Coordinates of C-alpha atoms in Angstrom, one line a residue:
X87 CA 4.3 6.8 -4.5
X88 CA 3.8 2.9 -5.8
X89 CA 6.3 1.8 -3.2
X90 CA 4.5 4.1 -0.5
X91 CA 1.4 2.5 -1.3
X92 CA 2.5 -1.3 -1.8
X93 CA 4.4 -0.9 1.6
X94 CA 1.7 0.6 3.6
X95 CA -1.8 -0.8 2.2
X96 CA -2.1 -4.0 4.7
X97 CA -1.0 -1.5 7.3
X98 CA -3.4 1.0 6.6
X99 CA -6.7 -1.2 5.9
X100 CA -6.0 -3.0 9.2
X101 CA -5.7 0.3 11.0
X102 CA -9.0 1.3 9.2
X103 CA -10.9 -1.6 10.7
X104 CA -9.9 -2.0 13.8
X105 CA -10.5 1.8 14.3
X106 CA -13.9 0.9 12.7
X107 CA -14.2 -1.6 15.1
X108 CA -14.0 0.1 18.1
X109 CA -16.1 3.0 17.2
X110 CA -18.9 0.8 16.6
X111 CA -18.6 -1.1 19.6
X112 CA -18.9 2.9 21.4
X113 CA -21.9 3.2 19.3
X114 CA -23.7 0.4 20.0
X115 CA -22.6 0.5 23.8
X116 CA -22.0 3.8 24.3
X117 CA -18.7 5.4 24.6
X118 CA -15.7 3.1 26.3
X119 CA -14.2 3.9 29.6
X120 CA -10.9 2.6 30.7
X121 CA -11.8 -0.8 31.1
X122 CA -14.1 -1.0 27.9
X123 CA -10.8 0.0 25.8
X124 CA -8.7 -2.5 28.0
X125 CA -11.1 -5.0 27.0
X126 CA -11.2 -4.5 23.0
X127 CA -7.4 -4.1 23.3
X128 CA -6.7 -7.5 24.8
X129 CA -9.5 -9.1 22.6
X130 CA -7.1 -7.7 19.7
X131 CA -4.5 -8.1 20.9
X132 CA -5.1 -11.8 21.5
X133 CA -6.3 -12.6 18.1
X134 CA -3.1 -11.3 16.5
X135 CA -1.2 -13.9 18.9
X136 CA -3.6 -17.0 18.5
X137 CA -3.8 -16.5 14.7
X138 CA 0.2 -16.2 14.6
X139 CA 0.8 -18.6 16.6
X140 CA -1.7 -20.5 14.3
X141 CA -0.3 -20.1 10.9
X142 CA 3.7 -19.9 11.7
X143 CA 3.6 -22.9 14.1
X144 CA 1.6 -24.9 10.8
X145 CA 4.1 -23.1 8.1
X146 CA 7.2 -23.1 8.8
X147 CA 8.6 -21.5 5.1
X148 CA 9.6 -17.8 4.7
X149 CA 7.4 -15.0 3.0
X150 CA 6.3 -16.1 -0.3
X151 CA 8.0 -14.8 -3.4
X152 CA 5.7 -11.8 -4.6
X153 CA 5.9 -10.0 -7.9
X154 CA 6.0 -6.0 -7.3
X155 CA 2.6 -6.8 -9.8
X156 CA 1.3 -9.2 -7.0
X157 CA 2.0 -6.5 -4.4
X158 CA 0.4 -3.7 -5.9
X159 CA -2.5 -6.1 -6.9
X160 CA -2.9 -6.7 -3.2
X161 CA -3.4 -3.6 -1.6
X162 CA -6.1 -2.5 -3.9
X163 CA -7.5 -6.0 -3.5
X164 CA -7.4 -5.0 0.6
X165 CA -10.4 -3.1 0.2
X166 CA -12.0 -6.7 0.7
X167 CA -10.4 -7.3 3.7
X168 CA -11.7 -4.2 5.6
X169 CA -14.8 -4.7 4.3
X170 CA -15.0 -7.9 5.6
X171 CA -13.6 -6.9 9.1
X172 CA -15.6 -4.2 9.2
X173 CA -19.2 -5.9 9.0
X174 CA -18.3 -8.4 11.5
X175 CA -17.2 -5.5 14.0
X176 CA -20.6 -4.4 13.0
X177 CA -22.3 -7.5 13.8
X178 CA -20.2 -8.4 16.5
X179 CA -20.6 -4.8 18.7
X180 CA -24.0 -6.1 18.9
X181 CA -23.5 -8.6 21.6
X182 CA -25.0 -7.7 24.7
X183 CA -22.6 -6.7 28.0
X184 CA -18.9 -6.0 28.6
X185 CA -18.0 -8.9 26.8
X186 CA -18.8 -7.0 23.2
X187 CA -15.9 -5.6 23.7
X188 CA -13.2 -8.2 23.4
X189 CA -15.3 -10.2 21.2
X190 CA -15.7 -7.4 18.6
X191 CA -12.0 -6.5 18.8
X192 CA -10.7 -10.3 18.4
X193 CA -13.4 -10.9 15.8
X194 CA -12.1 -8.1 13.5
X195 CA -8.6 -9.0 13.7
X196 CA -8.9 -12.5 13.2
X197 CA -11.5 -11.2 10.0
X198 CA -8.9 -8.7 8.6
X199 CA -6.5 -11.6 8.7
X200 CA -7.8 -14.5 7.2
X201 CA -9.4 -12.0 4.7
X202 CA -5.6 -10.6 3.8
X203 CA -4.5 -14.3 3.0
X204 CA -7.1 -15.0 0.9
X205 CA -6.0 -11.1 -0.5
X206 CA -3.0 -13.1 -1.2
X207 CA -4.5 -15.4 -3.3
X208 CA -6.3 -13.6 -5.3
X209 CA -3.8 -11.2 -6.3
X210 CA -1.4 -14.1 -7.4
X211 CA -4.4 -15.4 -9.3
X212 CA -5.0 -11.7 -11.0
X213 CA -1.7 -11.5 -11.7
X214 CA -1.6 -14.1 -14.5
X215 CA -4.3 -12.6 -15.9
X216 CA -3.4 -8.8 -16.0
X217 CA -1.0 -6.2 -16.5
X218 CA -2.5 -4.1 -14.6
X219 CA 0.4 -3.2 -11.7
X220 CA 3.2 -4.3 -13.6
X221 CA 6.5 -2.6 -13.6
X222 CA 7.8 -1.9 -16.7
X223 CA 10.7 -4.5 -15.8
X224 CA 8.3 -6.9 -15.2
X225 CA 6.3 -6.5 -18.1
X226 CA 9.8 -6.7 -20.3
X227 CA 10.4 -9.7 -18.5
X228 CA 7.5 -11.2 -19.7
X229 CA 7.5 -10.7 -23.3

């Protein structure tokens, strides 16, 4: 069940929000026709591209060495992320117009995402100062 969760947490809160995402864009517009969910789609879609091409054309180095501690620490600290993405889908399904769309959807991606790197942080910070999410290896590897 630990690995389950570890493996799927970033998955699952980014699926969360941008599901939020578009349901309050249909409530604050009214529900999305073909070209409404073509819109929010490409607006995501988009996002995830400009905010990879971003961060890997700036850092070229592999995945950073996390603990299974740091792992676990990071998809409880998720919560934070879809919070996050979440309220500025919220604010962001506002806008007025067919433009709300794409806006809300590349809003909440590039919100989930910054959000989960700064996730990252913080569970490497909390892991110095916790057990909490250590494997027993790890915690015999500390002592």
């Amino acid at each position: 069940m630990r690995t389950a969760l570890q493996d799927n947490a970033t998955a699952y809160g980014f699926s969360v929000s941008i599901t939020a995402a578009y349901g309050l864009t249909g409530a604050a517009k009214g529900p999305g026709g073909a070209t409404e969910t073509v819109c929010f789609a490409l607006g995501a879609a988009g996002a995830f591209m400009l905010v990879s091409l971003g961060f890997l054309g700036r850092f070229r180095h592999g995945r950073l060495g996390e603990s299974q501690q740091v792992l676990g620490l990071r998809g409880g600290i998720d919560f934070v992320s879809v919070t996050l993405a979440v309220a500025v889908a919220y604010g962001l399904s506002r806008i007025p117009g067919l433009i709300a769309w794409p806006v809300t959807g590349l809003g909440t991606v590039v919100a989930y995402l910054l959000m989960g790197g700064v996730d990252v942080v913080l569970a490497q910070l909390l892991s110095r100062h916790t057990s909490l999410g250590r494997s027993q290896e790890e915690g015999d590897e500390a002592d």
